[in-house]
Short mmCIF file of C-alpha atoms in Angstrom, two decimals:
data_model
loop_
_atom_site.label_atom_id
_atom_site.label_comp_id
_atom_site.label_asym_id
_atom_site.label_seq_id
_atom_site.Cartn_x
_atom_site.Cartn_y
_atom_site.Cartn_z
CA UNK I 1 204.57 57.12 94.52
CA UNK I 2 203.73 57.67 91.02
CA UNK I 3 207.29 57.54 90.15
CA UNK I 4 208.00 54.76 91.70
CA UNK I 5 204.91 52.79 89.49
CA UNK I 6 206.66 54.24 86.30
CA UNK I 7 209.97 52.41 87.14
CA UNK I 8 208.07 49.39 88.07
CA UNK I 9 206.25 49.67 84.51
CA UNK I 10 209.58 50.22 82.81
CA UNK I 11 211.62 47.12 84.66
CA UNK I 12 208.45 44.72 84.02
CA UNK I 13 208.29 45.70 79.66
CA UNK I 14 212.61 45.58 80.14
CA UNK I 15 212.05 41.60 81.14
CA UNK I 16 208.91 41.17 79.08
CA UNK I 17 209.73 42.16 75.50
CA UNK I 18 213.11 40.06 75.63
CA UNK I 19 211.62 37.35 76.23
CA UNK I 20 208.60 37.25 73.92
CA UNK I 21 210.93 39.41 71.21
CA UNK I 22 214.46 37.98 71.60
CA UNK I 23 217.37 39.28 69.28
CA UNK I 24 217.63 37.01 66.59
CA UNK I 25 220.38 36.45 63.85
CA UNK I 26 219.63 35.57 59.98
CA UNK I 27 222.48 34.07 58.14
CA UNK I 28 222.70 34.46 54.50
CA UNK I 29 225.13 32.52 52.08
CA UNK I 30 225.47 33.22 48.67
CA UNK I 31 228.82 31.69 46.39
CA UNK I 32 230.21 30.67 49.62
CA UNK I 33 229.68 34.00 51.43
CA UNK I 34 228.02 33.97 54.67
CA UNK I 35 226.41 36.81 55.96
CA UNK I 36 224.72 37.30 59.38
CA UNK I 37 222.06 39.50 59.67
CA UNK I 38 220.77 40.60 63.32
CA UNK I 39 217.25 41.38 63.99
CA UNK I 40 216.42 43.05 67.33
CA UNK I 41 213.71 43.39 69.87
CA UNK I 42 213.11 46.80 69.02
CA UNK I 43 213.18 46.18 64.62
CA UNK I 44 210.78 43.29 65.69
CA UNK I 45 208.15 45.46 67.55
CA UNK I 46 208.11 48.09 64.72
CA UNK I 47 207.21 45.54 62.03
CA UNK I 48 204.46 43.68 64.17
CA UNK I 49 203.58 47.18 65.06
CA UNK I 50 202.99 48.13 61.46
CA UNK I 51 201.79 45.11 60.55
CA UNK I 52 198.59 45.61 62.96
CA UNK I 53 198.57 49.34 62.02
CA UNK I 54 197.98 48.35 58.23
CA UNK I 55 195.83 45.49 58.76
CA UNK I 56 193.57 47.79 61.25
CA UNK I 57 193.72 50.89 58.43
CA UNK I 58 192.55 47.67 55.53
CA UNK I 59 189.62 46.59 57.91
CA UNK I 60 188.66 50.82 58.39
CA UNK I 61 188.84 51.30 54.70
CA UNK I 62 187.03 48.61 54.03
CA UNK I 63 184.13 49.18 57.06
CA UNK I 64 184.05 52.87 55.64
CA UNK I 65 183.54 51.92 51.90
CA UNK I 66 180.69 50.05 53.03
CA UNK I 67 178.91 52.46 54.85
CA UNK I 68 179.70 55.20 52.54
CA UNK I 69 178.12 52.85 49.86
CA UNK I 70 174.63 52.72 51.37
CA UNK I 71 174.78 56.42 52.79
CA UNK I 72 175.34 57.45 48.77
CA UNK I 73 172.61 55.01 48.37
CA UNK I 74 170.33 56.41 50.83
CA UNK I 75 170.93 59.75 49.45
CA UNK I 76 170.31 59.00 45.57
CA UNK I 77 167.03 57.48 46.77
CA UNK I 78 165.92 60.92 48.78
CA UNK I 79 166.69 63.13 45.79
CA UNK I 80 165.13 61.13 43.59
CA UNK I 81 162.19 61.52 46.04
CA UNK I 82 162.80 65.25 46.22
CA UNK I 83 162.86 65.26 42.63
CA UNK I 84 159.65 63.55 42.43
CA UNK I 85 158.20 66.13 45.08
CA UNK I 86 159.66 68.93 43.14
CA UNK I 87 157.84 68.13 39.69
CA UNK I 88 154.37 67.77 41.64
CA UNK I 89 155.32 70.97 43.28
CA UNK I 90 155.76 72.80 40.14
CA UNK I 91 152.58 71.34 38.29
CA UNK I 92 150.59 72.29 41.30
CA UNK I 93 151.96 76.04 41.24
CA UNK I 94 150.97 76.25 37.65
CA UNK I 95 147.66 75.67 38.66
CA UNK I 96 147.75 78.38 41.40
CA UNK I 97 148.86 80.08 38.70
CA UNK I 98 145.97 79.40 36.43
CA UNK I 99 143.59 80.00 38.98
CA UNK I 100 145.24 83.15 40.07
CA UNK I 101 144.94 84.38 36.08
CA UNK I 102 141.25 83.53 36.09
CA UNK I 103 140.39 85.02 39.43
CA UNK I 104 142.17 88.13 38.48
CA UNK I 105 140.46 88.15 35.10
CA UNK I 106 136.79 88.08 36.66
CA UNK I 107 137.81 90.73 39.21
CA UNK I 108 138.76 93.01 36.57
CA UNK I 109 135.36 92.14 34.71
CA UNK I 110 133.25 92.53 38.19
CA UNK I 111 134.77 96.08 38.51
CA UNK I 112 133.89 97.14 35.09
CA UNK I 113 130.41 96.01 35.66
CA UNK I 114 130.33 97.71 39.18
CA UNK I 115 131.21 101.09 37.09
CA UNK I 116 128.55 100.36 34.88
CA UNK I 117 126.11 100.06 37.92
CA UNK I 118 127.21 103.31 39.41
CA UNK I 119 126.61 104.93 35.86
CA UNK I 120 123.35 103.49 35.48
CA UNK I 121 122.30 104.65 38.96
CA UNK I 122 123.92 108.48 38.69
CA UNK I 123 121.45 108.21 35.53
CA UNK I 124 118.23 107.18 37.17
CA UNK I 125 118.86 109.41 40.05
CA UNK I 126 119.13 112.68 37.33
CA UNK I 127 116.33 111.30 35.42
CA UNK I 128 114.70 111.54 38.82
CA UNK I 129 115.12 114.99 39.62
CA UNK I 130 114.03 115.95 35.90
CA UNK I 131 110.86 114.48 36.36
CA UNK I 132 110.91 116.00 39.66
CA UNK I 133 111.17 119.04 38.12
CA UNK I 134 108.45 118.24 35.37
CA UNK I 135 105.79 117.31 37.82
CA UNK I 136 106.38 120.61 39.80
CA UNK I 137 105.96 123.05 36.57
CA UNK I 138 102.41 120.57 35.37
CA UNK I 139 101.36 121.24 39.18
CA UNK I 140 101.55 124.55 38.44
CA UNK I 141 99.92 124.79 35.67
CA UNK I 142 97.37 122.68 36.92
CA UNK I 143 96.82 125.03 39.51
CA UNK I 144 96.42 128.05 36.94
CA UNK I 145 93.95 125.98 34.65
CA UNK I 146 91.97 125.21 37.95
CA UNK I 147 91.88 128.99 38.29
CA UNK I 148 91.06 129.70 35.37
CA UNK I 149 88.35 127.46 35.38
CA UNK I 150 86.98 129.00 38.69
CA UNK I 151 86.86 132.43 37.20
CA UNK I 152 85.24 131.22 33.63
CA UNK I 153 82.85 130.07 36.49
CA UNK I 154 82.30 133.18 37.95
CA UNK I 155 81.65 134.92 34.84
CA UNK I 156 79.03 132.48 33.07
CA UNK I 157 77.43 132.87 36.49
CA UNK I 158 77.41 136.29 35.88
CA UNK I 159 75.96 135.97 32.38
CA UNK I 160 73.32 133.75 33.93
CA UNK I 161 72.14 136.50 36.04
CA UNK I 162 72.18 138.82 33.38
CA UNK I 163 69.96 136.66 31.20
CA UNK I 164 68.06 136.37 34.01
CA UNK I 165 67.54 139.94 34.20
CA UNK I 166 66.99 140.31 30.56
CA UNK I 167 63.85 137.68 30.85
CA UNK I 168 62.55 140.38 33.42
CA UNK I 169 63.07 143.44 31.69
CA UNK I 170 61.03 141.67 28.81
CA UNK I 171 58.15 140.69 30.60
CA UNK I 172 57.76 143.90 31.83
CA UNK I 173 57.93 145.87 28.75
CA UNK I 174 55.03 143.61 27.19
CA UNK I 175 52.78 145.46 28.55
CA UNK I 176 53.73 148.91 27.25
CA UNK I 177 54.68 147.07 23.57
CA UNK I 178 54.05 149.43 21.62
CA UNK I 179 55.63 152.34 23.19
CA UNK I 180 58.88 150.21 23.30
CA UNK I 181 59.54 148.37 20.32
CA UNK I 182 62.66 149.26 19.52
CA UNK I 183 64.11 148.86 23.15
CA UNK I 184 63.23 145.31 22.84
CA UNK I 185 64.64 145.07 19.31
CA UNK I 186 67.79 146.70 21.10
CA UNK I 187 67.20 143.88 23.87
CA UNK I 188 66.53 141.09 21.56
CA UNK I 189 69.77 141.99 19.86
CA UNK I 190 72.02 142.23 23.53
CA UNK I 191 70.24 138.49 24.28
CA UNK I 192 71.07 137.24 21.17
CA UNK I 193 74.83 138.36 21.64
CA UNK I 194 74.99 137.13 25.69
CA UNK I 195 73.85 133.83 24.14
CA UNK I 196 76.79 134.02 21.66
CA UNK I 197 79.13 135.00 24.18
CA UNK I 198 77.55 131.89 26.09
CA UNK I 199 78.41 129.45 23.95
CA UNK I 200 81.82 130.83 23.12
CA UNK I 201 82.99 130.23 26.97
CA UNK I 202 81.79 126.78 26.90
CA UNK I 203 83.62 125.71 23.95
CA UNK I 204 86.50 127.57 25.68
CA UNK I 205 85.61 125.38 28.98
CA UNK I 206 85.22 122.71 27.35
CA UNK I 207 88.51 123.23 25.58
CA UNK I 208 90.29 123.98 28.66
CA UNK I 209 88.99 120.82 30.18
CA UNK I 210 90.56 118.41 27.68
CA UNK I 211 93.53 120.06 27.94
CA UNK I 212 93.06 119.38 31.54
CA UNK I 213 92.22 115.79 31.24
CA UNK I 214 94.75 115.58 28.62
CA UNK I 215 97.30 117.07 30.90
CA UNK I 216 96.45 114.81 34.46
CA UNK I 217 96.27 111.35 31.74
CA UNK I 218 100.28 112.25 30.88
CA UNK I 219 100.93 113.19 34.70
CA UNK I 220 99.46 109.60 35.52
CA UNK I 221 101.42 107.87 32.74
CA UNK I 222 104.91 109.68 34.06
CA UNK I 223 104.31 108.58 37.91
CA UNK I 224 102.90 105.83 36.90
CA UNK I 225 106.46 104.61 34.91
CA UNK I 226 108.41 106.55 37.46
CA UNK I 227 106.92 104.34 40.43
CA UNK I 228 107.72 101.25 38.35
CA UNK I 229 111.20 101.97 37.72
CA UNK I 230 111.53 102.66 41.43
CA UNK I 231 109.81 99.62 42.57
CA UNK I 232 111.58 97.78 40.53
CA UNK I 233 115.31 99.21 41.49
CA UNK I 234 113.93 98.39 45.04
CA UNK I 235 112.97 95.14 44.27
CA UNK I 236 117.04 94.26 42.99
CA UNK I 237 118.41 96.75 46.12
CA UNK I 238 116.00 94.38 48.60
CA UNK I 239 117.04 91.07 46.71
CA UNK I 240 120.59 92.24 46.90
CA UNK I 241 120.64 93.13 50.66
CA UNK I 242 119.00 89.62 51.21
CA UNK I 243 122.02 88.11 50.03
CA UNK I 244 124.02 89.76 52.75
CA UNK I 245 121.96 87.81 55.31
CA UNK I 246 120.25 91.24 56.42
CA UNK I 247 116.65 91.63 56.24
CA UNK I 248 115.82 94.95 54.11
CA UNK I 249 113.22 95.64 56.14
CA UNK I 250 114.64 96.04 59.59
CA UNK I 251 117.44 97.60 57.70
CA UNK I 252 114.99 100.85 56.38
CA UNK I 253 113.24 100.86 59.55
CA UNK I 254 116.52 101.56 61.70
CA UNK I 255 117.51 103.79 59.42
CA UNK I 256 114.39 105.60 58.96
CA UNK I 257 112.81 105.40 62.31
CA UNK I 258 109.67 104.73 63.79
CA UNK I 259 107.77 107.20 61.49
CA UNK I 260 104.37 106.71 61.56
CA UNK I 261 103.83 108.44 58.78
CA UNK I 262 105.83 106.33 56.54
CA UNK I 263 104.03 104.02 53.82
CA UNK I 264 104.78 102.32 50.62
CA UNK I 265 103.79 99.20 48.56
CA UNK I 266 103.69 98.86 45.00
CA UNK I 267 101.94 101.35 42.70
CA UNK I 268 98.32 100.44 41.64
CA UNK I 269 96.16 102.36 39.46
CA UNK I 270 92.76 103.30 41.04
CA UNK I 271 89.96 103.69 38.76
CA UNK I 272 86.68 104.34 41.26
CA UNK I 273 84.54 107.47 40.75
CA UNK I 274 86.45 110.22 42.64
CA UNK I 275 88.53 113.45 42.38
CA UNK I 276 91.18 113.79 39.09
CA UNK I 277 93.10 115.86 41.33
CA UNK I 278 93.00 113.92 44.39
CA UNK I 279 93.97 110.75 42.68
CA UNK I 280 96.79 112.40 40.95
CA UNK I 281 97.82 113.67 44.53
CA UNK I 282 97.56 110.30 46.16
CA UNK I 283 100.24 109.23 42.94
CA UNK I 284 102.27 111.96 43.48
CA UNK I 285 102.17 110.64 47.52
CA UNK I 286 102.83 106.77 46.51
CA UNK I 287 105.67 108.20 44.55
CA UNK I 288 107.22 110.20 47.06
CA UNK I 289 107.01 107.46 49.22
CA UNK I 290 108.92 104.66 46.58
CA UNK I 291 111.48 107.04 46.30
CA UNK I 292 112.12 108.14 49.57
CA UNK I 293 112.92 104.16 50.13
CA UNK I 294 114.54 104.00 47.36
CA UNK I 295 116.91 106.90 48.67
CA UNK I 296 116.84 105.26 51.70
CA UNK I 297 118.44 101.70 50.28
CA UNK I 298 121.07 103.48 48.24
CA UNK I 299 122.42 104.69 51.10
CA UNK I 300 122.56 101.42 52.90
CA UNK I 301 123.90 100.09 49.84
CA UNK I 302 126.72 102.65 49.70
CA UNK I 303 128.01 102.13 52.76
CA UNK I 304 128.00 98.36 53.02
CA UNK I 305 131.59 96.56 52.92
CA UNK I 306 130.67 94.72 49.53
CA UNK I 307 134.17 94.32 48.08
CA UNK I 308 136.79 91.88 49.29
CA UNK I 309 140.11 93.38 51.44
CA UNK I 310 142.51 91.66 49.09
CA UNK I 311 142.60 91.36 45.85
CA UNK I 312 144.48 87.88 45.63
CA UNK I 313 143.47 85.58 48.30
CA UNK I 314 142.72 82.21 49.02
CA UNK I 315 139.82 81.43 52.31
CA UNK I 316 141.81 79.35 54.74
CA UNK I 317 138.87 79.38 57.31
CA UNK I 318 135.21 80.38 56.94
CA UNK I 319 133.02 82.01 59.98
CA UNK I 320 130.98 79.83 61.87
CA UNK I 321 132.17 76.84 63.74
CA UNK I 322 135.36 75.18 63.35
CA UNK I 323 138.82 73.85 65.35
CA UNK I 324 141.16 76.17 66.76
CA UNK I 325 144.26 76.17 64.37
CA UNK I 326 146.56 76.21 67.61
CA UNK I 327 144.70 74.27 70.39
CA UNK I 328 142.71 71.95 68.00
CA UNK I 329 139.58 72.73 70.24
CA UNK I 330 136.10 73.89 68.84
CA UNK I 331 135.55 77.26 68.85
CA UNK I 332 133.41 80.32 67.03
CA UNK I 333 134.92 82.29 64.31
CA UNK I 334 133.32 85.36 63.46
CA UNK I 335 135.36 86.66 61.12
CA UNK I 336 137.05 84.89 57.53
CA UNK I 337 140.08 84.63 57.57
CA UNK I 338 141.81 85.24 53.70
CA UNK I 339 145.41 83.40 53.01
CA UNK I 340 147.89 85.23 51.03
CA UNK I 341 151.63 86.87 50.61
CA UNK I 342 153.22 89.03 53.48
CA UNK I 343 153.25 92.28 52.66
CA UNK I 344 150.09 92.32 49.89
CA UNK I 345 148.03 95.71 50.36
CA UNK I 346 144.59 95.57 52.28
CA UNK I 347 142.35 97.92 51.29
CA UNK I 348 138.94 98.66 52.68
CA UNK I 349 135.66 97.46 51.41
CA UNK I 350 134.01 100.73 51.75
CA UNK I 351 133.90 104.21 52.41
CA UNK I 352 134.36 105.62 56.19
CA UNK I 353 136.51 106.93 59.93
CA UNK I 354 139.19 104.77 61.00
CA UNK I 355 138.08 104.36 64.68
CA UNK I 356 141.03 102.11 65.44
CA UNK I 357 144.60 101.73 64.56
CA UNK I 358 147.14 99.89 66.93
CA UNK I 359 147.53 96.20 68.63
CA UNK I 360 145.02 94.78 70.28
CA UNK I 361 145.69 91.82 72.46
CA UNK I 362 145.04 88.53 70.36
CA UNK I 363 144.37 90.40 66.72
CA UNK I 364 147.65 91.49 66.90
CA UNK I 365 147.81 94.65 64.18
CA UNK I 366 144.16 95.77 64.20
CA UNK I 367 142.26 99.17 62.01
CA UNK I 368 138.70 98.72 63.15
CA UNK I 369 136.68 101.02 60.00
CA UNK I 370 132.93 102.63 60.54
CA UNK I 371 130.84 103.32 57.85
CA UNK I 372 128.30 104.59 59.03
CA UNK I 373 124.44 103.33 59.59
CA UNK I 374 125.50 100.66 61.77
CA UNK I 375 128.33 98.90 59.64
CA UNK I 376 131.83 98.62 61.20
CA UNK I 377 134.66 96.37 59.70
CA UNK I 378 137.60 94.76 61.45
CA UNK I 379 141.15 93.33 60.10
CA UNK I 380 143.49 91.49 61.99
CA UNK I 381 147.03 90.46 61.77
CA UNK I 382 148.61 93.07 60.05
CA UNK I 383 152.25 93.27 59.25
CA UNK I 384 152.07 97.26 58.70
CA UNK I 385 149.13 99.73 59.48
CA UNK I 386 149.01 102.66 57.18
CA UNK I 387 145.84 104.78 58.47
CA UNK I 388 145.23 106.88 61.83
CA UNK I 389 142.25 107.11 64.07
CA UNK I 390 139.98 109.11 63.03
CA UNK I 391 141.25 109.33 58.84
CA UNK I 392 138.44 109.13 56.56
CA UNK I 393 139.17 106.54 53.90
CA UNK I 394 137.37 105.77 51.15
CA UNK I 395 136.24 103.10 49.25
CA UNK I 396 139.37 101.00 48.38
CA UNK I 397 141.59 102.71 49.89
CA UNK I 398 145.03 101.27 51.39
CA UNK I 399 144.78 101.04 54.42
CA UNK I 400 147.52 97.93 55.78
CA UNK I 401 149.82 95.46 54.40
CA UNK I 402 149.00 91.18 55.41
CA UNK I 403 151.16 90.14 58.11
CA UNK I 404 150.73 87.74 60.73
CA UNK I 405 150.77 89.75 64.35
CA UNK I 406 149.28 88.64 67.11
CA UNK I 407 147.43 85.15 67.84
CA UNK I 408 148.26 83.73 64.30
CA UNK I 409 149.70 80.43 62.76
CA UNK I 410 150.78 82.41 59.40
CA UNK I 411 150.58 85.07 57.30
CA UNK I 412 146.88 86.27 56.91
CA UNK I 413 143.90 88.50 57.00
CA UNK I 414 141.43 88.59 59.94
CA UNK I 415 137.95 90.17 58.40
CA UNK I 416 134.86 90.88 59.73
CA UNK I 417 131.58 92.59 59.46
CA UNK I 418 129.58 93.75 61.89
CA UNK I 419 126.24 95.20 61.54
CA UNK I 420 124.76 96.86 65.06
CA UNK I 421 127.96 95.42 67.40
CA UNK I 422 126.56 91.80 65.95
CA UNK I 423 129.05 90.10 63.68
CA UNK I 424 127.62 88.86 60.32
CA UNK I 425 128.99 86.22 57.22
CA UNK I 426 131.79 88.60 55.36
CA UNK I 427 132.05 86.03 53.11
CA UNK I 428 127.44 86.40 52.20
CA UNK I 429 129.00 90.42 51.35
CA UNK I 430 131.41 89.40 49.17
CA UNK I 431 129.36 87.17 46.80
CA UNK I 432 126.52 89.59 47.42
CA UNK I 433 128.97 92.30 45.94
CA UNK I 434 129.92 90.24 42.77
CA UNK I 435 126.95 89.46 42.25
CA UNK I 436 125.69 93.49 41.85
CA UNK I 437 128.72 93.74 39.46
CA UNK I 438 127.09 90.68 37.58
CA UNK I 439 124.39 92.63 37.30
#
């Protein structure tokens, strides 16, 4: 059947093209010459066949320089606009870079002063333990003067009675007088020198009594300044702690306990009409107690995440309430989340035990650190965990490299600080750490 089409086709173009395209004959004469040129069917399709080839290849060419005209257009136009988005690129990196320079600069100047803090503490606390030391060896010589005293006591109450027995013996030799004059010369002359003797122990007494007074006045001055200092080093640790969003108070007390025992306040001199060495003892007591919460806030202080994880980072969300970066609903973030390069070390903000080191669901990469007294921090995200469970790190020590694991949008840290299993500000620690190294 198909055949039988083709041989249709072919008989139909056979009568078609000789009629449209007959053979036709040119005659040329030249100088009386005649020459007859024949032009067939077939020499005739060929031309009009490349005349429509070359006029469809003109109207391409042309159609094509056209468009190829406004594509190069189109593309000058976006580098120039890539050019133009280049240049602002650049100037704003130099600014990172700027800003980068002068972040890194204060850093470097926060951590000197930091040093200079833990100097200036290790100082106090040995200055501490000399004075300690002093106020032990004046108690104890307190105590001997105090005995001392007793038995000078003892003795001009033994004098006394001797006197005493002296004034007898007299009256009762004046009435044999004469028979005993020279035993009461002889007694005269033992009265005169217990009277001597007398009055040497009290200038000895009240020697040893200045001394004494002399003695508790530089024991007052010493507590005294000691319980300033110590008030006043509690007064910055307190301020400092407040910055953190924690009250100092509640702080102490869970740390110290329900004592009821415990006490404090400032130190104030108290001048009413009572005891030397009871009011030096109730100093010594005030004292004891300004240092023991003193003691008490360093520790707190030591092992509170005051540094930042990173030290290049910019905050690309703050805690508190904001719009989830991947559903664009509101949510709570309690934790800060610090921008920066994959791969930049982490290091922890203070000393402790890993008590976590794996993935964990939606953190991704998670080391969970506890520092004792309550403090724990978290980071999330990681690219790389370098700890174990149950490592003891200390303070700024590398502990992960940024990544962006788990339920993240880019590479970041995940930080938090939590304080009691409640989740606090990281970002109130951080400024509350610079400014300690300020100071």
């Amino acid at each position: 059947m198909g055949q039988n089409k083709l041989i249709s086709f072919r008989h139909a173009w056979a009568r078609t093209v000789p009629r449209y395209f007959p053979d036709r004959e040119l005659m040329l004469r030249t100088d009386g010459k005649v020459w007859f040129v024949k032009i067939s069917h077939k020499l005739q399709l060929s031309v009009l066949a490349s005349v429509l080839i070359m006029s469809g290849w003109a109207i391409f060419a042309s159609l094509t320089f056209f468009i190829n005209d406004k594509i190069i257009e189109a593309k000058d136009n976006q580098i120039l606009n890539s050019r133009l988005i280049y240049r602002n690129l650049l100037s704003e990196v130099s600014d990172y870079q700027n800003k980068f320079a002068t972040l890194t600069n204060g850093l470097e100047r926060n951590h000197t002063l930091m040093l200079n803090l833990v100097e200036k503490n290790a100082t106090l606390q040995q200055n501490l333990r000399a004075t300690e030391s002093e106020l032990a060896t004046s108690q104890q010589r307190q105590d001997e003067i105090i005995a001392a005293k007793d038995d000078l006591k003892h003795k001009l109450g033994k004098i006394e009675q001797g006197m005493r027995s002296l004034n007898t013996r007299n009256f009762e030799l004046k009435g044999n007088l004469s028979s005993i004059s020279s035993d009461l010369e002889g007694a005269l002359a033992e009265r005169n020198a217990s009277r001597a003797l007398a009055n040497r122990l009290e200038n000895q007494v009240a020697s040893l009594k200045k001394e004494l007074n002399d003695l508790q006045e530089s024991e007052k001055d010493v507590i005294a300044r000691l319980t300033r200092r110590a008030s006043e080093k509690i007064d910055e640790l307190e301020t400092f702690v407040a910055r953190t969003g924690l009250k100092p108070s509640k702080l102490v007390a869970g740390l110290e306990g329900n004592d009821s025992t415990a006490a404090g306040g400032p130190f104030i001199a108290y001048s009413g009409e009572v005891d030397a060495g009871e009011h030096l003892k109730a100093s010594i007591n005030n004292l004891e107690s300004r240092l023991s919460q003193l003691e008490t806030l360093e520790k707190l202080v030591n092992v509170m995440p005051l540094s930042p994880p990173l030290d290049h980072f910019s905050v690309s969300s703050h805690y508190g309430k904001r719009r989830d970066p991947i559903n664009r609903r509101w949510a709570m973030h309690y934790g800060l989340d610090l921008g920066g390069i994959r791969g930049s070390s982490i290091f922890s903000t203070a000393p402790g035990v890993v008590k976590f080191a794996g993935r964990k669901g939606k953190y991704g990469r998670l080391v969970v650190i506890d520092h004792g007294h309550g403090f724990k921090t978290r980071y999330g995200h990681l690219h790389k965990i370098l700890v174990k469970r149950g490592q003891k790190v200390d303070y700024r020590t590398k502990i992960a490299l940024l990544g962006s694991s788990g339920r993240s949008t880019g590479p970041h840290l995940h930080y938090e600080v939590l304080y009691n299993g409640r989740a606090y500000n990281p970002w109130k620690f951080i400024k509350a750490g610079r400014y300690v190294y300020k100071e």
